[in-house]
Every structure is written in C-alpha cells, then in structure tokens.
Rosetta silent file (secondary structure, phi, psi, omega in degrees, C-alpha in Angstrom):
SEQUENCE: EKQAEDNNSPECSEPGTMDLKFTSSRKYISISVPSKSQAMSPHIKSVDDVVVLGMNLSKFSKPTQFFVCVSGVFMFYLIYGYLQELIFSVEGFKPFGWYLTLVQFGFYSIFGLIELQLIQDKRRRIPGKTYMIIAFLTVGTMGLSNTSLGYLNYPTQVIFKCCKLIPVMIGGVFIQGKRYNIVDVSAALCMSLGLIWFTLADSTVAPNFNLTGKVML
SCORE:     score description
SCORE:     0.000 S_00000001
   1 L     0.000  -39.960  178.310   56.397   42.494  124.591 S_00000001
   2 H   -62.447  -41.171 -179.680   53.511   40.290  123.471 S_00000001
   3 H   -65.904  -42.310  177.996   51.158   43.304  123.573 S_00000001
   4 H   -63.125  -39.340  179.423   53.606   45.456  121.572 S_00000001
   5 H   -64.842  -39.821  179.124   53.985   42.663  119.034 S_00000001
   6 H   -65.952  -40.307 -178.700   50.200   42.393  118.709 S_00000001
   7 H   -65.698  -30.010 -179.889   49.817   46.149  118.283 S_00000001
   8 L   -89.919    1.351 -177.605   52.379   46.165  115.468 S_00000001
   9 L   -67.406  144.230  178.753   50.780   43.212  113.759 S_00000001
  10 L   -65.473  -12.301 -179.980   49.573   43.787  110.159 S_00000001
  11 L   -78.670  -14.529  179.221   46.199   42.455  111.226 S_00000001
  12 L   -68.897  147.878 -173.878   45.547   45.594  113.280 S_00000001
  13 L   -76.315  156.048  174.551   43.216   48.045  111.563 S_00000001
  14 L   -73.872  154.146  177.881   44.245   51.280  109.927 S_00000001
  15 L   -62.038  146.491  177.321   43.335   54.555  111.705 S_00000001
  16 L    88.342    2.982  179.873   39.916   55.950  110.889 S_00000001
  17 L  -126.937  166.560  175.544   38.299   52.515  110.438 S_00000001
  18 L  -128.359  106.168 -175.865   36.498   50.007  112.571 S_00000001
  19 E  -121.688  154.178  177.119   37.457   46.427  111.758 S_00000001
  20 E  -123.495  115.859 -176.997   36.928   43.094  113.470 S_00000001
  21 E  -112.711  134.401  179.231   39.692   40.492  112.999 S_00000001
  22 E  -114.150  135.059  170.768   39.424   36.873  114.152 S_00000001
  23 L  -127.910 -179.671 -177.921   42.298   34.487  114.762 S_00000001
  24 L   -69.865  -21.812 -173.670   42.435   31.116  116.428 S_00000001
  25 L  -119.534  -27.548 -173.300   43.465   32.612  119.760 S_00000001
  26 L  -138.877  162.666  176.238   42.514   36.292  119.938 S_00000001
  27 E  -122.360  125.770 -177.989   40.006   38.853  118.684 S_00000001
  28 E  -106.078  133.502  174.559   41.245   42.305  117.667 S_00000001
  29 E  -129.255  121.921  178.771   39.032   45.376  117.627 S_00000001
  30 E  -117.446  117.160 -178.754   40.406   48.713  116.460 S_00000001
  31 L  -124.193  129.514  174.033   38.157   51.738  116.891 S_00000001
  32 L  -137.102  136.669 -179.029   39.079   55.323  116.151 S_00000001
  33 L   -95.404  131.084 -179.960   36.790   58.345  116.183 S_00000001
  34 L   -63.731  146.915  179.557   37.353   60.952  113.430 S_00000001
  35 L   -70.178  169.337 -179.886   38.594   64.316  114.573 S_00000001
  36 H   -61.033  -38.532 -178.542   36.397   67.421  114.426 S_00000001
  37 H   -66.959  -30.099  179.012   38.160   68.652  111.312 S_00000001
  38 H   -75.623  -30.386 -175.480   37.426   65.331  109.550 S_00000001
  39 H   -91.141   -3.846 -175.937   33.739   65.362  110.464 S_00000001
  40 L   -81.622  174.721  177.700   33.090   68.970  109.497 S_00000001
  41 L   -59.938  144.750 -171.788   31.641   70.369  106.304 S_00000001
  42 L   -59.344  -31.475 -174.721   34.025   69.875  103.349 S_00000001
  43 L   -87.598    0.450  177.915   34.652   73.586  102.696 S_00000001
  44 L  -102.291  121.331 -169.819   35.663   74.320  106.319 S_00000001
  45 L   -89.390  -23.265  179.736   39.341   73.641  106.823 S_00000001
  46 L  -146.475  169.141 -176.841   39.675   73.930  110.601 S_00000001
  47 L   -62.343  -33.020 -175.260   37.572   73.996  113.742 S_00000001
  48 L   -87.023   -3.486 -178.310   37.905   77.779  114.058 S_00000001
  49 L   -70.593  131.436  172.916   36.893   78.576  110.474 S_00000001
  50 L  -123.252  107.830 -174.629   33.695   80.618  110.088 S_00000001
  51 E  -109.080  122.330  178.932   32.752   80.874  106.408 S_00000001
  52 E  -126.915  119.772 -179.312   29.922   83.206  105.330 S_00000001
  53 L    53.786   38.451  178.641   29.071   83.600  101.635 S_00000001
  54 L    81.147   -1.715 -179.444   32.453   82.110  100.764 S_00000001
  55 E  -102.882  129.845  179.774   34.356   84.560  102.990 S_00000001
  56 E   -85.165  118.058 -177.344   36.450   83.248  105.866 S_00000001
  57 L   -97.720   12.315 -174.063   35.833   85.355  108.987 S_00000001
  58 L   -63.759  -25.401 -178.195   38.366   83.515  111.158 S_00000001
  59 L   -76.486  -12.387  178.723   40.779   86.464  111.184 S_00000001
  60 L   -90.772  163.878 -179.518   38.183   88.642  112.908 S_00000001
  61 L   -71.286  162.428 -179.821   37.381   88.612  116.615 S_00000001
  62 H   -60.053  -44.518  177.188   34.567   86.443  118.007 S_00000001
  63 H   -60.658  -37.311  178.203   32.226   89.431  118.645 S_00000001
  64 H   -66.135  -42.755  177.381   32.758   90.611  115.056 S_00000001
  65 H   -59.881  -44.098  179.805   32.006   87.134  113.699 S_00000001
  66 H   -62.902  -43.676 -179.535   28.859   86.987  115.818 S_00000001
  67 H   -63.586  -42.847 -179.699   27.717   90.433  114.665 S_00000001
  68 H   -64.447  -44.629 -178.660   28.285   89.599  110.983 S_00000001
  69 H   -64.684  -46.078  179.879   26.416   86.284  111.247 S_00000001
  70 H   -64.502  -42.554  178.707   23.451   87.756  113.136 S_00000001
  71 H   -61.817  -40.484  178.550   23.264   90.744  110.778 S_00000001
  72 H   -63.197  -43.539  179.053   23.296   88.412  107.788 S_00000001
  73 H   -60.867  -47.842 -179.478   20.472   86.282  109.185 S_00000001
  74 H   -63.797  -44.710 -176.066   18.308   89.335  109.906 S_00000001
  75 H   -62.337  -49.239 -175.921   19.072   91.020  106.587 S_00000001
  76 H   -71.486  -33.365  177.227   18.338   88.005  104.391 S_00000001
  77 H   -69.956  -36.533  176.908   15.233   86.980  106.333 S_00000001
  78 H   -65.443  -42.542  177.304   13.833   90.503  106.098 S_00000001
  79 H   -62.941  -44.265 -179.911   14.498   90.564  102.343 S_00000001
  80 H   -61.953  -46.146  179.996   12.934   87.106  101.968 S_00000001
  81 H   -63.963  -41.836  179.603    9.849   88.080  103.975 S_00000001
  82 H   -63.089  -46.318 -178.818    9.399   91.363  102.136 S_00000001
  83 H   -68.043  -37.187  178.726    9.661   89.750   98.694 S_00000001
  84 H   -63.874  -44.353  177.767    7.383   86.860   99.645 S_00000001
  85 H   -64.569  -37.947  179.756    4.681   89.239  100.852 S_00000001
  86 H   -65.894  -40.716 -179.944    5.160   91.365   97.723 S_00000001
  87 H   -62.882  -45.573 -176.233    4.827   88.330   95.437 S_00000001
  88 H   -79.240   -5.297  172.571    1.605   87.126   97.043 S_00000001
  89 L   -84.657   -9.486  176.893    0.128   90.602   96.924 S_00000001
  90 L   -69.827  133.798 -177.326    0.115   90.325   93.108 S_00000001
  91 L   -60.878  126.677  176.165   -3.423   89.748   91.864 S_00000001
  92 L    85.266    2.881 -176.822   -4.069   86.109   90.992 S_00000001
  93 L   -90.589  -17.507 -172.635   -0.779   84.712   92.324 S_00000001
  94 H   -56.458  -33.463  179.338   -2.059   83.139   95.552 S_00000001
  95 H   -73.057   -3.853 -172.668   -2.914   79.724   94.012 S_00000001
  96 H  -106.101   39.937  178.683    0.690   79.295   92.807 S_00000001
  97 H   -64.331  -39.929  179.820    2.452   78.551   96.102 S_00000001
  98 H   -70.420  -31.481  176.413    3.901   75.266   94.881 S_00000001
  99 H   -65.601  -40.709  176.157    5.196   76.934   91.718 S_00000001
 100 H   -60.952  -39.196  177.591    7.048   79.472   93.878 S_00000001
 101 H   -63.382  -39.653  177.070    8.512   76.551   95.831 S_00000001
 102 H   -60.392  -44.518  179.182    9.700   74.971   92.573 S_00000001
 103 H   -64.060  -43.577  179.513   11.469   78.199   91.593 S_00000001
 104 H   -56.914  -52.345 -175.054   13.040   78.508   95.070 S_00000001
 105 H   -74.849  -20.481  170.989   14.480   75.002   95.089 S_00000001
 106 H   -63.142  -44.904  177.617   15.582   75.353   91.490 S_00000001
 107 H   -69.469  -36.651  176.509   17.836   78.207   92.556 S_00000001
 108 H   -58.641  -41.820 -179.639   18.922   76.287   95.677 S_00000001
 109 H   -65.214  -41.239  178.724   20.063   73.446   93.412 S_00000001
 110 H   -62.742  -46.542  179.077   21.972   75.822   91.144 S_00000001
 111 H   -63.201  -38.272  178.182   23.741   77.467   94.091 S_00000001
 112 H   -63.992  -40.991  178.097   24.538   74.037   95.555 S_00000001
 113 H   -65.149  -38.853  177.946   26.087   72.865   92.280 S_00000001
 114 H   -62.976  -45.172  179.202   28.182   76.047   92.075 S_00000001
 115 H   -63.417  -39.171 -179.425   29.467   75.537   95.621 S_00000001
 116 H   -62.738  -33.428  178.695   30.213   71.882   94.874 S_00000001
 117 H   -75.474  -25.071 -176.776   32.384   72.942   91.946 S_00000001
 118 H   -83.813  -30.783 -178.172   34.267   75.503   94.042 S_00000001
 119 L   -80.236  155.324 -177.606   35.198   73.243   96.957 S_00000001
 120 L   -89.603  -38.041 -176.370   38.093   70.810   96.653 S_00000001
 121 L   -92.899  110.165 -176.232   36.857   68.002   98.881 S_00000001
 122 L  -109.123   17.588 -179.843   33.769   66.411   97.270 S_00000001
 123 L   -68.831  138.640  177.373   33.534   63.290   99.416 S_00000001
 124 L   -81.425  129.738 -179.014   30.030   62.418  100.593 S_00000001
 125 L  -111.581   -5.678 -179.308   29.784   62.286  104.365 S_00000001
 126 L  -127.951  137.272 -179.068   26.036   61.682  104.697 S_00000001
 127 L   -60.165  148.588 -179.766   24.104   58.756  103.131 S_00000001
 128 H   -60.196  -33.453  179.015   22.006   59.562  100.071 S_00000001
 129 H   -61.998  -38.917  178.597   18.868   58.305  101.860 S_00000001
 130 H   -65.379  -41.343  175.734   19.335   60.950  104.539 S_00000001
 131 H   -57.399  -44.839 -177.542   19.639   63.644  101.868 S_00000001
 132 H   -64.127  -40.668  179.361   16.403   62.451  100.266 S_00000001
 133 H   -64.830  -46.403  179.835   14.484   62.498  103.564 S_00000001
 134 H   -63.073  -41.253  179.622   15.719   65.987  104.436 S_00000001
 135 H   -62.641  -44.831 -179.274   14.938   67.211  100.904 S_00000001
 136 H   -61.707  -45.611 -178.799   11.404   65.791  101.015 S_00000001
 137 H   -66.813  -38.888 -179.037   10.659   67.345  104.416 S_00000001
 138 H   -68.562  -43.796  177.295   12.147   70.710  103.451 S_00000001
 139 H   -62.393  -43.327  178.624   10.221   70.909  100.165 S_00000001
 140 H   -62.160  -42.219 -179.967    7.028   69.888  101.959 S_00000001
 141 H   -60.744  -52.781 -176.511    7.577   72.460  104.693 S_00000001
 142 H   -71.554  -35.068  178.845    8.188   75.399  102.363 S_00000001
 143 H   -64.374  -46.370  178.290    5.587   74.279   99.828 S_00000001
 144 H   -65.861  -37.657  178.136    2.812   74.053  102.407 S_00000001
 145 H   -63.458  -44.513  178.608    3.928   77.351  103.941 S_00000001
 146 H   -66.473  -41.678 -177.685    3.811   79.119  100.572 S_00000001
 147 H   -68.120  -29.365  179.907    0.496   77.525   99.598 S_00000001
 148 H   -61.015  -23.926  179.319   -1.079   78.539  102.924 S_00000001
 149 L   -69.392  -10.800  171.842   -0.871   82.152  101.755 S_00000001
 150 L   -75.445  -14.289 -179.571   -3.648   81.295   99.323 S_00000001
 151 L  -117.224  -22.890 -178.083   -5.917   80.907  102.356 S_00000001
 152 L  -121.977  158.055  171.607   -4.315   83.240  104.916 S_00000001
 153 L   -86.470  168.946 -172.984   -2.883   86.719  104.751 S_00000001
 154 H   -63.031  -41.950  178.441    0.797   87.330  105.435 S_00000001
 155 H   -57.752  -35.634  179.202    0.449   88.598  109.055 S_00000001
 156 H   -66.513  -41.755  177.776   -1.320   85.354  110.010 S_00000001
 157 H   -61.352  -40.338 -179.907    1.476   83.273  108.507 S_00000001
 158 H   -61.815  -41.223  179.979    4.037   85.321  110.427 S_00000001
 159 H   -58.277  -47.993 -177.293    2.231   84.666  113.715 S_00000001
 160 H   -69.056  -40.615 -177.875    2.350   80.893  113.220 S_00000001
 161 H   -69.746  -31.853  178.017    5.925   80.812  111.916 S_00000001
 162 H   -68.582  -23.432 -177.548    7.191   82.914  114.816 S_00000001
 163 L   -94.565    6.514 -173.344    5.739   80.355  117.231 S_00000001
 164 L   -67.139  -20.188  178.230    7.330   77.298  115.571 S_00000001
 165 H   -64.123  -31.784 -176.996   10.006   77.075  118.288 S_00000001
 166 H   -66.324  -52.138  175.986    7.329   76.072  120.809 S_00000001
 167 H   -64.130  -28.820  175.740    6.158   72.872  119.014 S_00000001
 168 H   -62.704  -42.176  177.944    9.822   72.071  118.272 S_00000001
 169 H   -66.794  -39.423  177.919   10.529   72.134  122.017 S_00000001
 170 H   -62.790  -42.624  176.577    7.446   70.024  122.712 S_00000001
 171 H   -62.922  -36.468  177.773    8.638   67.498  120.123 S_00000001
 172 H   -62.518  -34.467  179.714   12.075   67.501  121.745 S_00000001
 173 H   -70.297  -47.392 -173.573   10.501   66.510  125.063 S_00000001
 174 H   -84.704  -29.968 -176.284    8.323   63.664  123.727 S_00000001
 175 H   -95.228  -46.073 -176.176   10.509   62.386  120.880 S_00000001
 176 L  -100.030   -4.980  178.621   14.091   62.998  122.037 S_00000001
 177 L    71.748   25.091 -179.956   13.506   62.961  125.782 S_00000001
 178 L   -74.770  159.296  176.531   14.962   66.444  126.302 S_00000001
 179 L  -129.163  128.406 -179.586   14.345   68.441  129.455 S_00000001
 180 L  -113.622  137.932  177.479   14.040   72.233  129.480 S_00000001
 181 L   -88.637  179.513 -175.353   14.286   74.434  132.543 S_00000001
 182 H   -64.261  -30.307  178.795   12.257   77.553  133.250 S_00000001
 183 H   -66.700  -43.321  179.649   14.922   79.763  131.647 S_00000001
 184 H   -63.236  -45.780 -179.223   14.707   77.861  128.331 S_00000001
 185 H   -64.423  -43.563  179.736   10.901   77.968  128.286 S_00000001
 186 H   -63.451  -40.151  179.185   10.823   81.667  129.198 S_00000001
 187 H   -63.634  -41.163  179.527   13.372   82.480  126.481 S_00000001
 188 H   -64.729  -43.659  179.569   11.323   80.604  123.853 S_00000001
 189 H   -65.390  -44.167 -179.711    8.102   82.381  124.847 S_00000001
 190 H   -64.033  -40.828 -179.893    9.767   85.810  124.949 S_00000001
 191 H   -66.073  -43.385 -179.932   11.400   85.266  121.563 S_00000001
 192 H   -63.324  -47.859  179.741    8.142   84.110  119.949 S_00000001
 193 H   -65.080  -37.478  179.848    6.129   87.000  121.393 S_00000001
 194 H   -66.059  -40.356  178.155    8.888   89.473  120.543 S_00000001
 195 H   -65.636  -41.640  178.104    9.027   88.326  116.915 S_00000001
 196 H   -62.131  -45.787 -178.580    5.248   88.561  116.596 S_00000001
 197 H   -64.526  -43.349 -178.850    5.206   92.043  118.103 S_00000001
 198 H   -63.289  -40.059 -175.099    8.135   93.232  115.971 S_00000001
 199 H   -78.894  -37.376 -173.198    6.604   91.926  112.750 S_00000001
 200 H   -97.741   -7.208 -176.458    2.976   92.895  113.293 S_00000001
 201 L   -61.073  -33.065 -176.582    3.393   96.174  115.155 S_00000001
 202 L  -102.493    9.326 -177.382    3.499   98.110  111.886 S_00000001
 203 L   -83.663  138.387  178.548    0.961   95.953  110.044 S_00000001
 204 L  -101.875    0.744 -178.550   -2.299   97.534  108.906 S_00000001
 205 L  -107.124  128.879  179.370   -3.920   94.186  107.976 S_00000001
 206 L   -74.836  144.597  178.195   -5.709   92.150  110.631 S_00000001
 207 L   -58.352  146.529 -178.774   -4.816   88.445  110.857 S_00000001
 208 L  -121.212  111.575 -173.612   -7.116   86.110  108.927 S_00000001
 209 L   -98.295  105.223  178.516   -7.652   82.680  110.518 S_00000001
 210 L  -113.745  134.288 -173.798   -8.688   80.077  107.945 S_00000001
 211 H   -62.053  -45.024 -179.835   -8.823   76.416  108.982 S_00000001
 212 H   -61.301  -45.239  178.646   -7.285   75.040  105.763 S_00000001
 213 H   -63.871  -37.899  179.086   -4.445   77.545  105.888 S_00000001
 214 H   -65.882  -40.118  178.957   -3.789   76.827  109.562 S_00000001
 215 H   -63.569  -40.111  177.849   -3.583   73.082  108.904 S_00000001
 216 H   -62.343  -44.035  179.643   -1.043   73.711  106.133 S_00000001
 217 L   -65.333    0.000    0.000    1.100   75.843  108.416 S_00000001
C-alpha cells in the first residue's frame, strides 16, 4: 500500500521525462525511454513507414520497397556522377569546385525548407551544435571532393570514392572499438573492387594520380 501510495504521489515524474525528486525520507527517480515512433524522423508516422520523395511505400511488400529504394539510390547517384563529370569537362571550370559546392548546398537548403513547411511536427530532436558539426563536415567533404577534380580526372576520383568504405571500417575499429569478421571484410573489398570495375570498365581516360588531389580526397 505504501508503494502504491508513493507511485500515485504528485511528486512522481510525468512519462517521457527524467526527474530527480528529494524528500526528507526518500529519493524518487522516474525514467522512461521514448518509443521508436517518438524518436523517429518527424515526417514518419509509424515504425513501418517507408517514405521516399514524399511517397509512403508502406502499402507495398518488403521486396518492392527494397527494390524501389535501391533503384532510387542507383538512379540518382548515376545522374549525379554523370552531371558532375560533365560540369568539370567544361573548359575553365575546374578551379570552381567550391562554387559548385555552394550551389549544391544552396539547393539542399531550399529543399530542406520546403520539407520543413510540409511536415506537421517541427520539433527539434537534435541539438543545434550537432547540426552545425554535421553541416561543417559535410560541406568540407563535398567541397574538397569537388575541388580535387581541379587536380585529378574523374576516373581517379571514382577510384578513391569507391574505396571509402575501407577507411570507414578502419576508423570503426580504432575509434568505436568495432570488430569485423572475415565475411564483413570480404564484402567490403568485393564491393569496392566491384564499384571500381563497374565505373571504370567503360572509361577511355587513364587515372591521373596527383598528390594534392589525393590529399583532398
């Protein structure tokens, strides 16, 4: 009865919060972990929702959702790669890698603002400092990648970018303490080599290895 009375006490915390209450005789701690639906992205309404370009694919089967998502990734990356190579093939454009990055992130900001106006739940779930760090790293990554094309040709950039999974795994081992088995390592190597072969098999330009460009990548 005493425990039930304590649990019903107004001093107990509301759900979804973590409060520490002190009294002369007891200390109350109420901890609740938000559900998956509460911690998800604001425009996703349930755990099973799969939203692509504003379209909810939840009514389709899992294989169909997977096929649509994979096809979208391949299609947009191929378009992005083709246009990027086409832009830097224009005479005199190679020194303007950072300008291209400015234009890219200008459009990213516009699309982000449009999405923010379309969604109903606008609560911030990530601290502003985290946004700033991610933004700085992302701009630096893409800016250096674009600028490297002023020193390297496109096939060389593709070789390095296809292998980026390998240093990511190495960083996971030393920074996050992850452990990968032989299957994980073999899959990463096969994927990197397969991407390089797929991208460069039809290329008529030999890779150009420039030290400055390699450091940027």
